[in-house]
mmCIF file of C-alpha atoms in Angstrom:
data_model
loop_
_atom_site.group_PDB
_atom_site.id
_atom_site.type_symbol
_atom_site.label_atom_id
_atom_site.label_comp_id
_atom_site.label_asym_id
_atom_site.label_seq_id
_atom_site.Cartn_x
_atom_site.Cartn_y
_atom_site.Cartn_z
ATOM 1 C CA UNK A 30 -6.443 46.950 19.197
ATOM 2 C CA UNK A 31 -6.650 43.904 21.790
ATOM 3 C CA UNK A 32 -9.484 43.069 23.811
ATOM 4 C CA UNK A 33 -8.028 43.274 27.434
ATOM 5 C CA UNK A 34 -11.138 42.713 29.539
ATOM 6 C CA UNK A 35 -14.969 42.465 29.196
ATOM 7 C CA UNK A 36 -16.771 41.830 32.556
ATOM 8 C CA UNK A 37 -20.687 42.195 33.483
ATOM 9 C CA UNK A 38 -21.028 43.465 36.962
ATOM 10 C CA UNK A 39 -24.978 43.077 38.478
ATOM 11 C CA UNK A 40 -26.494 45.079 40.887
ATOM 12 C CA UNK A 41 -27.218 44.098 44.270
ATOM 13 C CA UNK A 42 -30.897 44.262 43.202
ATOM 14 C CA UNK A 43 -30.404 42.846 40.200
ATOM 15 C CA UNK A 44 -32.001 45.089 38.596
ATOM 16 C CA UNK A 45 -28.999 46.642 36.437
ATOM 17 C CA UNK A 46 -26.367 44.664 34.374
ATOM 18 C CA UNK A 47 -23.145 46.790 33.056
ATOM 19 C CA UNK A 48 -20.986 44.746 31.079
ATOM 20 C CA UNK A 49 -17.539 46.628 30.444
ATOM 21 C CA UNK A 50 -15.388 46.125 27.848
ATOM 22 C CA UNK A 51 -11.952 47.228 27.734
ATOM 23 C CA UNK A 52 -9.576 47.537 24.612
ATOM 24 C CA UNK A 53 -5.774 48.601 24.565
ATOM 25 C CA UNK A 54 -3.369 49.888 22.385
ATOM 26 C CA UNK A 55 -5.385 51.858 19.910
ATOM 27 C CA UNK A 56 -3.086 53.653 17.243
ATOM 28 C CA UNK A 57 -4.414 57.154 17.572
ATOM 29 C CA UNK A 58 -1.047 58.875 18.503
ATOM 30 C CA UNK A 59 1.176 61.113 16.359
ATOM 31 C CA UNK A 60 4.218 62.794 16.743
ATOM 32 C CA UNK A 61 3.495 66.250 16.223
ATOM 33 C CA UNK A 62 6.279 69.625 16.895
ATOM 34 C CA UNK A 63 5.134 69.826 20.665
ATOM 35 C CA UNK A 64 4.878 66.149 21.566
ATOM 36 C CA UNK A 65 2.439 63.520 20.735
ATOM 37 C CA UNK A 66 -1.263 64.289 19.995
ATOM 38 C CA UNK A 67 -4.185 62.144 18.990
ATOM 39 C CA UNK A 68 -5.391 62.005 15.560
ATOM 40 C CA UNK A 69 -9.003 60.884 14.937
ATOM 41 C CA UNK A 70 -8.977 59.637 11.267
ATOM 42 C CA UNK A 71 -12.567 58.266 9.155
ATOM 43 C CA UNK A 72 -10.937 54.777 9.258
ATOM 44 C CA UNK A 73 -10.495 54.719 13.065
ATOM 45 C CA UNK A 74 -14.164 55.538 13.578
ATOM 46 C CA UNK A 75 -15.068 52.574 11.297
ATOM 47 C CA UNK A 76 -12.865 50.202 13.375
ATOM 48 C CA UNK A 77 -14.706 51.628 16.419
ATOM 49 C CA UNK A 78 -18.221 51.369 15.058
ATOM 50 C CA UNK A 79 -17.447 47.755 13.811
ATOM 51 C CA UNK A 80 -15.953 46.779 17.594
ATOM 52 C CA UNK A 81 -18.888 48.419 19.114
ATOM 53 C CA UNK A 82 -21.781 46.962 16.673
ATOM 54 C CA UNK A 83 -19.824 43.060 17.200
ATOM 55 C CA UNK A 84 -19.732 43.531 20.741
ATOM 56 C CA UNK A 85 -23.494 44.371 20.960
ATOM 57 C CA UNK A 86 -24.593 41.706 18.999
ATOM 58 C CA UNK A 87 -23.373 39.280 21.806
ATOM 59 C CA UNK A 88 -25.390 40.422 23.986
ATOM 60 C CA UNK A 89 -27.921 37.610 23.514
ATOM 61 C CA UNK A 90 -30.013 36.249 26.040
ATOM 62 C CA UNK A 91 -29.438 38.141 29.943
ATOM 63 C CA UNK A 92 -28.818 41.343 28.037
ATOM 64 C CA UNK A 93 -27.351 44.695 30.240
ATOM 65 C CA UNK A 94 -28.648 47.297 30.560
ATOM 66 C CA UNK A 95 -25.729 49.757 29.561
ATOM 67 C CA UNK A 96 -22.967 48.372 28.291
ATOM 68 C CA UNK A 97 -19.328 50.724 28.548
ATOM 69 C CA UNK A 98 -16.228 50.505 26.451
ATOM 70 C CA UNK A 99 -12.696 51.948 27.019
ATOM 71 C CA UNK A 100 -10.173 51.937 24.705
ATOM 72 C CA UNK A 101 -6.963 52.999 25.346
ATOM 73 C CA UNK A 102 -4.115 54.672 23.322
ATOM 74 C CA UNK A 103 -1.193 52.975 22.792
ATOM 75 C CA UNK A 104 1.177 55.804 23.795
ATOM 76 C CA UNK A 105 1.146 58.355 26.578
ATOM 77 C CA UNK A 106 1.963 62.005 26.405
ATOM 78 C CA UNK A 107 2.940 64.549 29.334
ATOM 79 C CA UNK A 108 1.152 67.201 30.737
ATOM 80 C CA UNK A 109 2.334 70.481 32.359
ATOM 81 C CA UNK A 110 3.022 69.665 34.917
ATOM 82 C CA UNK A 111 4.613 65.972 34.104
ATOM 83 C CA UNK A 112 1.753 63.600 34.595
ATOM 84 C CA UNK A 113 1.459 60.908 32.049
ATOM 85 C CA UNK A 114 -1.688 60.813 30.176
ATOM 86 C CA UNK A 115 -3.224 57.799 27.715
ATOM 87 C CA UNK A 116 -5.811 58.942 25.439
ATOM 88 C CA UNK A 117 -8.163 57.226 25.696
ATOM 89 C CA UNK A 118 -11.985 56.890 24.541
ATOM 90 C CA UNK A 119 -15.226 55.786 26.296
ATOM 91 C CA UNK A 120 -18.532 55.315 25.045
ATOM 92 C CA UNK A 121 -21.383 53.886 26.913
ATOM 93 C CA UNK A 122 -24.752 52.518 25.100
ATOM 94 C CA UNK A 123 -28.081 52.408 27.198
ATOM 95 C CA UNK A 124 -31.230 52.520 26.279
ATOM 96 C CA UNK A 125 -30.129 52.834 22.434
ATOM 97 C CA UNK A 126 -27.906 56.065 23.449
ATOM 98 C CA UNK A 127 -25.102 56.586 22.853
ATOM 99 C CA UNK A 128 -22.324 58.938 25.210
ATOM 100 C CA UNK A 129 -18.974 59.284 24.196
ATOM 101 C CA UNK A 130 -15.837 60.694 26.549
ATOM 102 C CA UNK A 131 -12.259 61.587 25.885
ATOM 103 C CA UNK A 132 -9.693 61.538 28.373
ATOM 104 C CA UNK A 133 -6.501 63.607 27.107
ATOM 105 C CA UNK A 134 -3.720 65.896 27.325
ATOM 106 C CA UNK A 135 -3.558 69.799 27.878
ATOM 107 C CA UNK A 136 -1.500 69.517 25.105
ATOM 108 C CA UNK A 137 -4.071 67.503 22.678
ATOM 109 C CA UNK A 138 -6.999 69.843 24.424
ATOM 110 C CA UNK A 139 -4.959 73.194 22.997
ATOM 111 C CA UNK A 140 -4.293 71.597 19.846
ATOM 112 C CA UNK A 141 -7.124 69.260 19.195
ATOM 113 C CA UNK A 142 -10.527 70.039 20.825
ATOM 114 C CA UNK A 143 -12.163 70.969 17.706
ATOM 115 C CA UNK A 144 -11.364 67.718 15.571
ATOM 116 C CA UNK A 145 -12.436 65.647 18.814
ATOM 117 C CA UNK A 146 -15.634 67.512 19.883
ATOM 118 C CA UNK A 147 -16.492 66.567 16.169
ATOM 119 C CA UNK A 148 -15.299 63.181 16.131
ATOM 120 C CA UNK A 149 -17.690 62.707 18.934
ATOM 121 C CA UNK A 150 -20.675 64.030 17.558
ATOM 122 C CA UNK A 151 -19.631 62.326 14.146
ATOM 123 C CA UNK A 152 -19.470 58.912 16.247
ATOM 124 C CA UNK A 153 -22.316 58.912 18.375
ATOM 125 C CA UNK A 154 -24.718 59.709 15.309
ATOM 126 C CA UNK A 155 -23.453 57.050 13.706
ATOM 127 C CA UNK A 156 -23.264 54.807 16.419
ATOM 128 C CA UNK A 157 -27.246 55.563 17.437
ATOM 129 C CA UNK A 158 -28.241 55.368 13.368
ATOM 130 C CA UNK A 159 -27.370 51.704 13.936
#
């Protein structure tokens, strides 16, 4: 993966502090019968949790107060209807939480929503154990 942007944006109070973190080209495509899908493996979750952990521990001195990461598939897959879709994954930390989102395909969603409703769960305990 390649870091592609990491901004803080303050609010006009300046009260809140989001710093964002984007990542692209994350290897989590396969070629399956029906088209591509993503595939969540043990070792992708480590390279997540290590990103994440790294990425937290620079945020020394005017800390956020959430801090939001995307990070993007490397390859795209169609939908039904012939919209172009990028896995991708976003997890937000605030407070110590930890939320995790998946953007994907009808396709993956048919094929895959088990393995990535566990993933989840399997990476935000993880993540919030650190």
């Amino acid at each position: 993966m390649k870091i592609l942007f990491d901004e803080t944006f303050t609010s006009n109070d300046g009260k809140q502090r989001s710093r964002n973190i984007w990542y692209g080209y994350a290897d989590i495509s396969v070629e399956g019968m029906y088209g591509k899908s993503i595939k969540l493996t043990e070792d992708f979750m480590d390279q997540l949790c290590d990103i994440i952990k790294k990425d937290l521990s620079t945020n020394k001195g005017n800390a956020p107060t959430e801090t939001n990461w995307y990070f993007y598939g490397s390859a795209v897959t169609q939908d039904a209807i012939g919209d172009n879709i990028r896995p991708t994954i976003m997890v937000r930390e605030k407070a110590g939480m930890f939320i995790t989102n998946f953007n994907i395909s009808d396709h993956d969603f048919a094929v895959n929503i088990d393995a990535i409703l566990l993933f989840k769960a399997n990476l935000e305990k993880r993540l919030s154990s650190h």
